[in-house]
Amino acid sequence: KEKLQGFEYLELLLRCMQLLCEGHNSTIQNYFREQIDNRISVNLVSELADLLKNVDHNVLTSILPIRAQIIHTMVELSSGCTDNQNAFLRLNVIDSINTILRNGGRFDDEA
């Protein structure tokens, strides 16, 4: 199985985010979008949407589990959290997911 350099822990990190949000944990769901207690806030909802868009154009088949984990994490981030749902809508996440579905789960140049 081919390994992606620099992506070794990404799937694990995304899974951890997913598990933290399970059970509609609104405190954590909102915190991933905005950290009001920090001097610098990082919108991880937006970063996740960008990651899906960028992974969508990647041609390596070994990235498929990471792409699936991104979607699983997005589901948990948005379950019961209308602010994150609206953020994903504004970020056009549905376009990336539609591209994946149109391609039957394959990347553009896989046949």
PDB file of N, CA and C in Angstrom:
ATOM      1  N   LYS A   1       0.855  -1.188   0.000  1.00  0.00           N
ATOM      2  CA  LYS A   1       0.000   0.000   0.000  1.00  0.00           C
ATOM      3  C   LYS A   1       0.890   1.238   0.000  1.00  0.00           C
ATOM      4  N   GLU A   2       0.645   2.131  -0.953  1.00  0.00           N
ATOM      5  CA  GLU A   2       1.472   3.325  -1.039  1.00  0.00           C
ATOM      6  C   GLU A   2       1.169   4.282   0.108  1.00  0.00           C
ATOM      7  N   LYS A   3       2.197   4.912   0.606  1.00  0.00           N
ATOM      8  CA  LYS A   3       2.055   5.851   1.719  1.00  0.00           C
ATOM      9  C   LYS A   3       2.155   7.274   1.186  1.00  0.00           C
ATOM     10  N   LEU A   4       1.396   8.152   1.755  1.00  0.00           N
ATOM     11  CA  LEU A   4       1.454   9.556   1.394  1.00  0.00           C
ATOM     12  C   LEU A   4       2.347  10.280   2.378  1.00  0.00           C
ATOM     13  N   GLN A   5       3.388  10.884   1.872  1.00  0.00           N
ATOM     14  CA  GLN A   5       4.305  11.600   2.733  1.00  0.00           C
ATOM     15  C   GLN A   5       3.609  12.844   3.282  1.00  0.00           C
ATOM     16  N   GLY A   6       3.642  13.011   4.581  1.00  0.00           N
ATOM     17  CA  GLY A   6       3.034  14.158   5.225  1.00  0.00           C
ATOM     18  C   GLY A   6       1.574  13.960   5.615  1.00  0.00           C
ATOM     19  N   PHE A   7       0.974  12.835   5.239  1.00  0.00           N
ATOM     20  CA  PHE A   7      -0.434  12.587   5.544  1.00  0.00           C
ATOM     21  C   PHE A   7      -0.613  11.445   6.548  1.00  0.00           C
ATOM     22  N   GLU A   8       0.468  10.989   7.168  1.00  0.00           N
ATOM     23  CA  GLU A   8       0.412   9.811   8.016  1.00  0.00           C
ATOM     24  C   GLU A   8      -0.605   9.938   9.148  1.00  0.00           C
ATOM     25  N   TYR A   9      -0.709  11.119   9.725  1.00  0.00           N
ATOM     26  CA  TYR A   9      -1.562  11.296  10.897  1.00  0.00           C
ATOM     27  C   TYR A   9      -2.872  12.031  10.591  1.00  0.00           C
ATOM     28  N   LEU A  10      -3.073  12.441   9.358  1.00  0.00           N
ATOM     29  CA  LEU A  10      -4.259  13.207   9.017  1.00  0.00           C
ATOM     30  C   LEU A  10      -5.539  12.416   9.253  1.00  0.00           C
ATOM     31  N   GLU A  11      -5.570  11.172   8.808  1.00  0.00           N
ATOM     32  CA  GLU A  11      -6.759  10.350   8.994  1.00  0.00           C
ATOM     33  C   GLU A  11      -7.063  10.155  10.481  1.00  0.00           C
ATOM     34  N   LEU A  12      -6.042   9.942  11.287  1.00  0.00           N
ATOM     35  CA  LEU A  12      -6.212   9.785  12.731  1.00  0.00           C
ATOM     36  C   LEU A  12      -6.719  11.078  13.374  1.00  0.00           C
ATOM     37  N   LEU A  13      -6.178  12.205  12.963  1.00  0.00           N
ATOM     38  CA  LEU A  13      -6.625  13.499  13.484  1.00  0.00           C
ATOM     39  C   LEU A  13      -8.089  13.757  13.138  1.00  0.00           C
ATOM     40  N   LEU A  14      -8.465  13.466  11.902  1.00  0.00           N
ATOM     41  CA  LEU A  14      -9.856  13.649  11.483  1.00  0.00           C
ATOM     42  C   LEU A  14     -10.793  12.729  12.250  1.00  0.00           C
ATOM     43  N   ARG A  15     -10.361  11.506  12.505  1.00  0.00           N
ATOM     44  CA  ARG A  15     -11.171  10.561  13.274  1.00  0.00           C
ATOM     45  C   ARG A  15     -11.355  11.065  14.706  1.00  0.00           C
ATOM     46  N   CYS A  16     -10.316  11.631  15.275  1.00  0.00           N
ATOM     47  CA  CYS A  16     -10.393  12.191  16.622  1.00  0.00           C
ATOM     48  C   CYS A  16     -11.397  13.345  16.656  1.00  0.00           C
ATOM     49  N   MET A  17     -11.353  14.222  15.658  1.00  0.00           N
ATOM     50  CA  MET A  17     -12.329  15.319  15.563  1.00  0.00           C
ATOM     51  C   MET A  17     -13.742  14.760  15.469  1.00  0.00           C
ATOM     52  N   GLN A  18     -13.915  13.732  14.647  1.00  0.00           N
ATOM     53  CA  GLN A  18     -15.221  13.104  14.481  1.00  0.00           C
ATOM     54  C   GLN A  18     -15.746  12.587  15.814  1.00  0.00           C
ATOM     55  N   LEU A  19     -14.910  11.863  16.543  1.00  0.00           N
ATOM     56  CA  LEU A  19     -15.331  11.280  17.816  1.00  0.00           C
ATOM     57  C   LEU A  19     -15.652  12.345  18.871  1.00  0.00           C
ATOM     58  N   LEU A  20     -14.926  13.446  18.852  1.00  0.00           N
ATOM     59  CA  LEU A  20     -15.201  14.525  19.793  1.00  0.00           C
ATOM     60  C   LEU A  20     -16.574  15.162  19.552  1.00  0.00           C
ATOM     61  N   CYS A  21     -17.023  15.145  18.297  1.00  0.00           N
ATOM     62  CA  CYS A  21     -18.305  15.759  17.941  1.00  0.00           C
ATOM     63  C   CYS A  21     -19.489  14.811  18.066  1.00  0.00           C
ATOM     64  N   GLU A  22     -19.232  13.526  18.219  1.00  0.00           N
ATOM     65  CA  GLU A  22     -20.334  12.559  18.262  1.00  0.00           C
ATOM     66  C   GLU A  22     -21.266  12.851  19.423  1.00  0.00           C
ATOM     67  N   GLY A  23     -22.528  12.528  19.224  1.00  0.00           N
ATOM     68  CA  GLY A  23     -23.534  12.793  20.239  1.00  0.00           C
ATOM     69  C   GLY A  23     -24.009  14.237  20.210  1.00  0.00           C
ATOM     70  N   HIS A  24     -23.805  14.906  19.088  1.00  0.00           N
ATOM     71  CA  HIS A  24     -24.228  16.303  18.907  1.00  0.00           C
ATOM     72  C   HIS A  24     -23.630  17.211  19.981  1.00  0.00           C
ATOM     73  N   ASN A  25     -22.344  17.049  20.222  1.00  0.00           N
ATOM     74  CA  ASN A  25     -21.642  17.858  21.211  1.00  0.00           C
ATOM     75  C   ASN A  25     -21.482  19.280  20.656  1.00  0.00           C
ATOM     76  N   SER A  26     -22.475  20.115  20.906  1.00  0.00           N
ATOM     77  CA  SER A  26     -22.506  21.454  20.296  1.00  0.00           C
ATOM     78  C   SER A  26     -21.351  22.338  20.764  1.00  0.00           C
ATOM     79  N   THR A  27     -20.896  22.139  21.976  1.00  0.00           N
ATOM     80  CA  THR A  27     -19.773  22.939  22.464  1.00  0.00           C
ATOM     81  C   THR A  27     -18.540  22.711  21.605  1.00  0.00           C
ATOM     82  N   ILE A  28     -18.221  21.460  21.361  1.00  0.00           N
ATOM     83  CA  ILE A  28     -17.050  21.129  20.544  1.00  0.00           C
ATOM     84  C   ILE A  28     -17.300  21.486  19.072  1.00  0.00           C
ATOM     85  N   GLN A  29     -18.508  21.209  18.565  1.00  0.00           N
ATOM     86  CA  GLN A  29     -18.834  21.537  17.177  1.00  0.00           C
ATOM     87  C   GLN A  29     -18.617  23.023  16.910  1.00  0.00           C
ATOM     88  N   ASN A  30     -19.096  23.862  17.802  1.00  0.00           N
ATOM     89  CA  ASN A  30     -18.921  25.309  17.641  1.00  0.00           C
ATOM     90  C   ASN A  30     -17.476  25.728  17.858  1.00  0.00           C
ATOM     91  N   TYR A  31     -16.789  25.062  18.777  1.00  0.00           N
ATOM     92  CA  TYR A  31     -15.391  25.401  19.062  1.00  0.00           C
ATOM     93  C   TYR A  31     -14.500  25.129  17.853  1.00  0.00           C
ATOM     94  N   PHE A  32     -14.793  24.063  17.111  1.00  0.00           N
ATOM     95  CA  PHE A  32     -14.007  23.789  15.909  1.00  0.00           C
ATOM     96  C   PHE A  32     -14.176  24.883  14.857  1.00  0.00           C
ATOM     97  N   ARG A  33     -15.289  25.606  14.906  1.00  0.00           N
ATOM     98  CA  ARG A  33     -15.520  26.693  13.963  1.00  0.00           C
ATOM     99  C   ARG A  33     -14.912  28.004  14.463  1.00  0.00           C
ATOM    100  N   GLU A  34     -15.004  28.235  15.771  1.00  0.00           N
ATOM    101  CA  GLU A  34     -14.541  29.513  16.318  1.00  0.00           C
ATOM    102  C   GLU A  34     -14.077  29.329  17.756  1.00  0.00           C
ATOM    103  N   GLN A  35     -12.822  29.677  18.011  1.00  0.00           N
ATOM    104  CA  GLN A  35     -12.256  29.572  19.355  1.00  0.00           C
ATOM    105  C   GLN A  35     -12.215  30.976  19.964  1.00  0.00           C
ATOM    106  N   ILE A  36     -13.309  31.356  20.609  1.00  0.00           N
ATOM    107  CA  ILE A  36     -13.412  32.727  21.135  1.00  0.00           C
ATOM    108  C   ILE A  36     -12.496  32.974  22.328  1.00  0.00           C
ATOM    109  N   ASP A  37     -12.005  31.907  22.954  1.00  0.00           N
ATOM    110  CA  ASP A  37     -11.119  32.067  24.109  1.00  0.00           C
ATOM    111  C   ASP A  37      -9.652  32.192  23.708  1.00  0.00           C
ATOM    112  N   ASN A  38      -9.361  32.114  22.424  1.00  0.00           N
ATOM    113  CA  ASN A  38      -7.983  32.229  21.945  1.00  0.00           C
ATOM    114  C   ASN A  38      -7.770  33.563  21.245  1.00  0.00           C
ATOM    115  N   ARG A  39      -6.550  34.025  21.279  1.00  0.00           N
ATOM    116  CA  ARG A  39      -6.202  35.266  20.589  1.00  0.00           C
ATOM    117  C   ARG A  39      -6.363  35.094  19.084  1.00  0.00           C
ATOM    118  N   ILE A  40      -5.996  33.925  18.579  1.00  0.00           N
ATOM    119  CA  ILE A  40      -6.138  33.599  17.150  1.00  0.00           C
ATOM    120  C   ILE A  40      -7.096  32.431  17.032  1.00  0.00           C
ATOM    121  N   SER A  41      -8.134  32.619  16.243  1.00  0.00           N
ATOM    122  CA  SER A  41      -9.138  31.575  16.024  1.00  0.00           C
ATOM    123  C   SER A  41      -8.922  30.967  14.640  1.00  0.00           C
ATOM    124  N   VAL A  42      -8.977  29.657  14.568  1.00  0.00           N
ATOM    125  CA  VAL A  42      -8.819  28.937  13.300  1.00  0.00           C
ATOM    126  C   VAL A  42     -10.133  28.233  12.990  1.00  0.00           C
ATOM    127  N   ASN A  43     -10.746  28.595  11.880  1.00  0.00           N
ATOM    128  CA  ASN A  43     -12.012  27.998  11.488  1.00  0.00           C
ATOM    129  C   ASN A  43     -11.744  26.627  10.859  1.00  0.00           C
ATOM    130  N   LEU A  44     -11.804  25.581  11.681  1.00  0.00           N
ATOM    131  CA  LEU A  44     -11.509  24.231  11.200  1.00  0.00           C
ATOM    132  C   LEU A  44     -12.608  23.700  10.283  1.00  0.00           C
ATOM    133  N   VAL A  45     -13.823  24.240  10.388  1.00  0.00           N
ATOM    134  CA  VAL A  45     -14.900  23.871   9.471  1.00  0.00           C
ATOM    135  C   VAL A  45     -14.512  24.311   8.064  1.00  0.00           C
ATOM    136  N   SER A  46     -14.057  25.531   7.934  1.00  0.00           N
ATOM    137  CA  SER A  46     -13.617  26.051   6.637  1.00  0.00           C
ATOM    138  C   SER A  46     -12.387  25.301   6.117  1.00  0.00           C
ATOM    139  N   GLU A  47     -11.460  25.026   7.008  1.00  0.00           N
ATOM    140  CA  GLU A  47     -10.251  24.296   6.609  1.00  0.00           C
ATOM    141  C   GLU A  47     -10.597  22.893   6.112  1.00  0.00           C
ATOM    142  N   LEU A  48     -11.553  22.259   6.752  1.00  0.00           N
ATOM    143  CA  LEU A  48     -11.989  20.920   6.342  1.00  0.00           C
ATOM    144  C   LEU A  48     -12.637  20.956   4.958  1.00  0.00           C
ATOM    145  N   ALA A  49     -13.443  21.986   4.698  1.00  0.00           N
ATOM    146  CA  ALA A  49     -14.058  22.142   3.381  1.00  0.00           C
ATOM    147  C   ALA A  49     -12.994  22.345   2.309  1.00  0.00           C
ATOM    148  N   ASP A  50     -11.984  23.156   2.607  1.00  0.00           N
ATOM    149  CA  ASP A  50     -10.875  23.358   1.668  1.00  0.00           C
ATOM    150  C   ASP A  50     -10.100  22.070   1.437  1.00  0.00           C
ATOM    151  N   LEU A  51      -9.902  21.310   2.499  1.00  0.00           N
ATOM    152  CA  LEU A  51      -9.188  20.042   2.381  1.00  0.00           C
ATOM    153  C   LEU A  51      -9.934  19.078   1.462  1.00  0.00           C
ATOM    154  N   LEU A  52     -11.254  18.981   1.621  1.00  0.00           N
ATOM    155  CA  LEU A  52     -12.035  18.099   0.756  1.00  0.00           C
ATOM    156  C   LEU A  52     -11.930  18.540  -0.694  1.00  0.00           C
ATOM    157  N   LYS A  53     -11.988  19.834  -0.930  1.00  0.00           N
ATOM    158  CA  LYS A  53     -11.892  20.353  -2.292  1.00  0.00           C
ATOM    159  C   LYS A  53     -10.529  20.017  -2.905  1.00  0.00           C
ATOM    160  N   ASN A  54      -9.467  20.171  -2.114  1.00  0.00           N
ATOM    161  CA  ASN A  54      -8.121  19.888  -2.624  1.00  0.00           C
ATOM    162  C   ASN A  54      -7.869  18.397  -2.795  1.00  0.00           C
ATOM    163  N   VAL A  55      -8.367  17.590  -1.871  1.00  0.00           N
ATOM    164  CA  VAL A  55      -8.209  16.144  -1.986  1.00  0.00           C
ATOM    165  C   VAL A  55      -9.014  15.627  -3.168  1.00  0.00           C
ATOM    166  N   ASP A  56     -10.123  16.281  -3.474  1.00  0.00           N
ATOM    167  CA  ASP A  56     -10.978  15.889  -4.586  1.00  0.00           C
ATOM    168  C   ASP A  56     -10.212  15.904  -5.911  1.00  0.00           C
ATOM    169  N   HIS A  57      -9.212  16.754  -6.033  1.00  0.00           N
ATOM    170  CA  HIS A  57      -8.449  16.854  -7.282  1.00  0.00           C
ATOM    171  C   HIS A  57      -7.175  16.029  -7.258  1.00  0.00           C
ATOM    172  N   ASN A  58      -6.928  15.334  -6.164  1.00  0.00           N
ATOM    173  CA  ASN A  58      -5.734  14.508  -6.043  1.00  0.00           C
ATOM    174  C   ASN A  58      -5.964  13.176  -6.759  1.00  0.00           C
ATOM    175  N   VAL A  59      -4.955  12.671  -7.446  1.00  0.00           N
ATOM    176  CA  VAL A  59      -5.124  11.459  -8.244  1.00  0.00           C
ATOM    177  C   VAL A  59      -4.586  10.196  -7.575  1.00  0.00           C
ATOM    178  N   LEU A  60      -4.153  10.284  -6.350  1.00  0.00           N
ATOM    179  CA  LEU A  60      -3.613   9.112  -5.679  1.00  0.00           C
ATOM    180  C   LEU A  60      -4.731   8.295  -5.049  1.00  0.00           C
ATOM    181  N   THR A  61      -4.803   7.025  -5.388  1.00  0.00           N
ATOM    182  CA  THR A  61      -5.860   6.176  -4.822  1.00  0.00           C
ATOM    183  C   THR A  61      -5.688   5.971  -3.326  1.00  0.00           C
ATOM    184  N   SER A  62      -4.475   6.120  -2.812  1.00  0.00           N
ATOM    185  CA  SER A  62      -4.255   5.928  -1.381  1.00  0.00           C
ATOM    186  C   SER A  62      -4.880   7.042  -0.547  1.00  0.00           C
ATOM    187  N   ILE A  63      -5.332   8.104  -1.183  1.00  0.00           N
ATOM    188  CA  ILE A  63      -5.962   9.200  -0.452  1.00  0.00           C
ATOM    189  C   ILE A  63      -7.453   8.931  -0.212  1.00  0.00           C
ATOM    190  N   LEU A  64      -8.005   7.895  -0.815  1.00  0.00           N
ATOM    191  CA  LEU A  64      -9.433   7.594  -0.668  1.00  0.00           C
ATOM    192  C   LEU A  64      -9.876   7.448   0.788  1.00  0.00           C
ATOM    193  N   PRO A  65      -9.150   6.732   1.647  1.00  0.00           N
ATOM    194  CA  PRO A  65      -9.578   6.653   3.049  1.00  0.00           C
ATOM    195  C   PRO A  65      -9.585   8.013   3.742  1.00  0.00           C
ATOM    196  N   ILE A  66      -8.671   8.880   3.382  1.00  0.00           N
ATOM    197  CA  ILE A  66      -8.629  10.215   3.967  1.00  0.00           C
ATOM    198  C   ILE A  66      -9.833  11.017   3.507  1.00  0.00           C
ATOM    199  N   ARG A  67     -10.165  10.920   2.223  1.00  0.00           N
ATOM    200  CA  ARG A  67     -11.328  11.635   1.703  1.00  0.00           C
ATOM    201  C   ARG A  67     -12.602  11.139   2.395  1.00  0.00           C
ATOM    202  N   ALA A  68     -12.720   9.851   2.592  1.00  0.00           N
ATOM    203  CA  ALA A  68     -13.884   9.298   3.292  1.00  0.00           C
ATOM    204  C   ALA A  68     -13.939   9.804   4.729  1.00  0.00           C
ATOM    205  N   GLN A  69     -12.792   9.869   5.390  1.00  0.00           N
ATOM    206  CA  GLN A  69     -12.760  10.342   6.778  1.00  0.00           C
ATOM    207  C   GLN A  69     -13.108  11.827   6.855  1.00  0.00           C
ATOM    208  N   ILE A  70     -12.711  12.597   5.875  1.00  0.00           N
ATOM    209  CA  ILE A  70     -13.089  14.016   5.837  1.00  0.00           C
ATOM    210  C   ILE A  70     -14.612  14.135   5.841  1.00  0.00           C
ATOM    211  N   ILE A  71     -15.274  13.342   5.002  1.00  0.00           N
ATOM    212  CA  ILE A  71     -16.734  13.395   4.905  1.00  0.00           C
ATOM    213  C   ILE A  71     -17.379  12.928   6.208  1.00  0.00           C
ATOM    214  N   HIS A  72     -16.869  11.857   6.809  1.00  0.00           N
ATOM    215  CA  HIS A  72     -17.407  11.382   8.096  1.00  0.00           C
ATOM    216  C   HIS A  72     -17.279  12.472   9.164  1.00  0.00           C
ATOM    217  N   THR A  73     -16.149  13.152   9.175  1.00  0.00           N
ATOM    218  CA  THR A  73     -15.925  14.220  10.149  1.00  0.00           C
ATOM    219  C   THR A  73     -16.879  15.383   9.902  1.00  0.00           C
ATOM    220  N   MET A  74     -17.091  15.718   8.632  1.00  0.00           N
ATOM    221  CA  MET A  74     -18.035  16.796   8.298  1.00  0.00           C
ATOM    222  C   MET A  74     -19.449  16.461   8.760  1.00  0.00           C
ATOM    223  N   VAL A  75     -19.839  15.201   8.628  1.00  0.00           N
ATOM    224  CA  VAL A  75     -21.174  14.780   9.068  1.00  0.00           C
ATOM    225  C   VAL A  75     -21.325  15.032  10.567  1.00  0.00           C
ATOM    226  N   GLU A  76     -20.328  14.646  11.347  1.00  0.00           N
ATOM    227  CA  GLU A  76     -20.416  14.838  12.798  1.00  0.00           C
ATOM    228  C   GLU A  76     -20.319  16.307  13.192  1.00  0.00           C
ATOM    229  N   LEU A  77     -19.528  17.082  12.459  1.00  0.00           N
ATOM    230  CA  LEU A  77     -19.432  18.511  12.748  1.00  0.00           C
ATOM    231  C   LEU A  77     -20.750  19.228  12.497  1.00  0.00           C
ATOM    232  N   SER A  78     -21.536  18.738  11.557  1.00  0.00           N
ATOM    233  CA  SER A  78     -22.767  19.433  11.175  1.00  0.00           C
ATOM    234  C   SER A  78     -24.027  18.813  11.776  1.00  0.00           C
ATOM    235  N   SER A  79     -23.939  17.632  12.362  1.00  0.00           N
ATOM    236  CA  SER A  79     -25.120  16.976  12.940  1.00  0.00           C
ATOM    237  C   SER A  79     -25.661  17.786  14.113  1.00  0.00           C
ATOM    238  N   GLY A  80     -26.834  18.362  13.919  1.00  0.00           N
ATOM    239  CA  GLY A  80     -27.469  19.141  14.963  1.00  0.00           C
ATOM    240  C   GLY A  80     -26.879  20.522  15.177  1.00  0.00           C
ATOM    241  N   CYS A  81     -25.951  20.932  14.351  1.00  0.00           N
ATOM    242  CA  CYS A  81     -25.284  22.235  14.507  1.00  0.00           C
ATOM    243  C   CYS A  81     -25.568  23.084  13.269  1.00  0.00           C
ATOM    244  N   THR A  82     -26.597  23.894  13.345  1.00  0.00           N
ATOM    245  CA  THR A  82     -27.004  24.671  12.167  1.00  0.00           C
ATOM    246  C   THR A  82     -25.947  25.681  11.733  1.00  0.00           C
ATOM    247  N   ASP A  83     -25.151  26.199  12.663  1.00  0.00           N
ATOM    248  CA  ASP A  83     -24.092  27.139  12.273  1.00  0.00           C
ATOM    249  C   ASP A  83     -23.063  26.459  11.373  1.00  0.00           C
ATOM    250  N   ASN A  84     -22.673  25.223  11.717  1.00  0.00           N
ATOM    251  CA  ASN A  84     -21.733  24.490  10.871  1.00  0.00           C
ATOM    252  C   ASN A  84     -22.390  24.047   9.570  1.00  0.00           C
ATOM    253  N   GLN A  85     -23.655  23.673   9.621  1.00  0.00           N
ATOM    254  CA  GLN A  85     -24.377  23.326   8.391  1.00  0.00           C
ATOM    255  C   GLN A  85     -24.378  24.508   7.436  1.00  0.00           C
ATOM    256  N   ASN A  86     -24.700  25.691   7.955  1.00  0.00           N
ATOM    257  CA  ASN A  86     -24.702  26.892   7.118  1.00  0.00           C
ATOM    258  C   ASN A  86     -23.310  27.223   6.596  1.00  0.00           C
ATOM    259  N   ALA A  87     -22.306  27.017   7.423  1.00  0.00           N
ATOM    260  CA  ALA A  87     -20.931  27.265   6.983  1.00  0.00           C
ATOM    261  C   ALA A  87     -20.563  26.343   5.825  1.00  0.00           C
ATOM    262  N   PHE A  88     -20.905  25.051   5.946  1.00  0.00           N
ATOM    263  CA  PHE A  88     -20.605  24.116   4.854  1.00  0.00           C
ATOM    264  C   PHE A  88     -21.365  24.490   3.585  1.00  0.00           C
ATOM    265  N   LEU A  89     -22.590  24.975   3.730  1.00  0.00           N
ATOM    266  CA  LEU A  89     -23.351  25.417   2.553  1.00  0.00           C
ATOM    267  C   LEU A  89     -22.691  26.621   1.898  1.00  0.00           C
ATOM    268  N   ARG A  90     -22.287  27.602   2.697  1.00  0.00           N
ATOM    269  CA  ARG A  90     -21.610  28.789   2.156  1.00  0.00           C
ATOM    270  C   ARG A  90     -20.289  28.429   1.484  1.00  0.00           C
ATOM    271  N   LEU A  91     -19.640  27.387   1.972  1.00  0.00           N
ATOM    272  CA  LEU A  91     -18.340  26.968   1.430  1.00  0.00           C
ATOM    273  C   LEU A  91     -18.477  26.029   0.227  1.00  0.00           C
ATOM    274  N   ASN A  92     -19.714  25.791  -0.212  1.00  0.00           N
ATOM    275  CA  ASN A  92     -19.993  24.953  -1.394  1.00  0.00           C
ATOM    276  C   ASN A  92     -19.438  23.540  -1.275  1.00  0.00           C
ATOM    277  N   VAL A  93     -19.502  22.969  -0.084  1.00  0.00           N
ATOM    278  CA  VAL A  93     -19.052  21.602   0.124  1.00  0.00           C
ATOM    279  C   VAL A  93     -19.844  20.637  -0.758  1.00  0.00           C
ATOM    280  N   ILE A  94     -21.100  20.960  -0.983  1.00  0.00           N
ATOM    281  CA  ILE A  94     -21.953  20.081  -1.788  1.00  0.00           C
ATOM    282  C   ILE A  94     -21.391  19.894  -3.197  1.00  0.00           C
ATOM    283  N   ASP A  95     -20.727  20.905  -3.737  1.00  0.00           N
ATOM    284  CA  ASP A  95     -20.115  20.771  -5.066  1.00  0.00           C
ATOM    285  C   ASP A  95     -19.024  19.706  -5.080  1.00  0.00           C
ATOM    286  N   SER A  96     -18.196  19.694  -4.044  1.00  0.00           N
ATOM    287  CA  SER A  96     -17.138  18.677  -3.953  1.00  0.00           C
ATOM    288  C   SER A  96     -17.741  17.287  -3.802  1.00  0.00           C
ATOM    289  N   ILE A  97     -18.783  17.175  -2.976  1.00  0.00           N
ATOM    290  CA  ILE A  97     -19.420  15.873  -2.773  1.00  0.00           C
ATOM    291  C   ILE A  97     -20.117  15.415  -4.048  1.00  0.00           C
ATOM    292  N   ASN A  98     -20.757  16.337  -4.770  1.00  0.00           N
ATOM    293  CA  ASN A  98     -21.387  15.986  -6.045  1.00  0.00           C
ATOM    294  C   ASN A  98     -20.365  15.484  -7.056  1.00  0.00           C
ATOM    295  N   THR A  99     -19.197  16.099  -7.089  1.00  0.00           N
ATOM    296  CA  THR A  99     -18.139  15.648  -7.996  1.00  0.00           C
ATOM    297  C   THR A  99     -17.719  14.225  -7.659  1.00  0.00           C
ATOM    298  N   ILE A 100     -17.572  13.942  -6.377  1.00  0.00           N
ATOM    299  CA  ILE A 100     -17.209  12.592  -5.942  1.00  0.00           C
ATOM    300  C   ILE A 100     -18.277  11.594  -6.373  1.00  0.00           C
ATOM    301  N   LEU A 101     -19.544  11.941  -6.149  1.00  0.00           N
ATOM    302  CA  LEU A 101     -20.640  11.031  -6.497  1.00  0.00           C
ATOM    303  C   LEU A 101     -20.769  10.844  -8.007  1.00  0.00           C
ATOM    304  N   ARG A 102     -20.600  11.899  -8.765  1.00  0.00           N
ATOM    305  CA  ARG A 102     -20.672  11.792 -10.231  1.00  0.00           C
ATOM    306  C   ARG A 102     -19.590  10.874 -10.785  1.00  0.00           C
ATOM    307  N   ASN A 103     -18.454  10.867 -10.116  1.00  0.00           N
ATOM    308  CA  ASN A 103     -17.337  10.031 -10.561  1.00  0.00           C
ATOM    309  C   ASN A 103     -17.392   8.635  -9.971  1.00  0.00           C
ATOM    310  N   GLY A 104     -18.473   8.297  -9.321  1.00  0.00           N
ATOM    311  CA  GLY A 104     -18.608   6.967  -8.726  1.00  0.00           C
ATOM    312  C   GLY A 104     -17.585   6.695  -7.649  1.00  0.00           C
ATOM    313  N   GLY A 105     -17.148   7.750  -6.952  1.00  0.00           N
ATOM    314  CA  GLY A 105     -16.153   7.592  -5.900  1.00  0.00           C
ATOM    315  C   GLY A 105     -14.730   7.595  -6.431  1.00  0.00           C
ATOM    316  N   ARG A 106     -14.584   7.652  -7.747  1.00  0.00           N
ATOM    317  CA  ARG A 106     -13.237   7.668  -8.342  1.00  0.00           C
ATOM    318  C   ARG A 106     -12.794   9.094  -8.594  1.00  0.00           C
ATOM    319  N   PHE A 107     -11.511   9.251  -8.762  1.00  0.00           N
ATOM    320  CA  PHE A 107     -10.968  10.534  -9.151  1.00  0.00           C
ATOM    321  C   PHE A 107     -11.131  10.702 -10.652  1.00  0.00           C
ATOM    322  N   ASP A 108     -11.005  11.907 -11.129  1.00  0.00           N
ATOM    323  CA  ASP A 108     -11.264  12.233 -12.523  1.00  0.00           C
ATOM    324  C   ASP A 108     -10.525  11.364 -13.532  1.00  0.00           C
ATOM    325  N   ASP A 109      -9.257  11.058 -13.274  1.00  0.00           N
ATOM    326  CA  ASP A 109      -8.512  10.303 -14.283  1.00  0.00           C
ATOM    327  C   ASP A 109      -8.373   8.823 -13.955  1.00  0.00           C
ATOM    328  N   GLU A 110      -9.182   8.303 -13.028  1.00  0.00           N
ATOM    329  CA  GLU A 110      -9.239   6.867 -12.787  1.00  0.00           C
ATOM    330  C   GLU A 110     -10.406   6.314 -13.572  1.00  0.00           C
ATOM    331  N   ALA A 111     -10.247   5.167 -14.181  1.00  0.00           N
ATOM    332  CA  ALA A 111     -11.369   4.569 -14.920  1.00  0.00           C
ATOM    333  C   ALA A 111     -11.420   3.085 -14.698  1.00  0.00           C
TER     334      ALA A 111
END
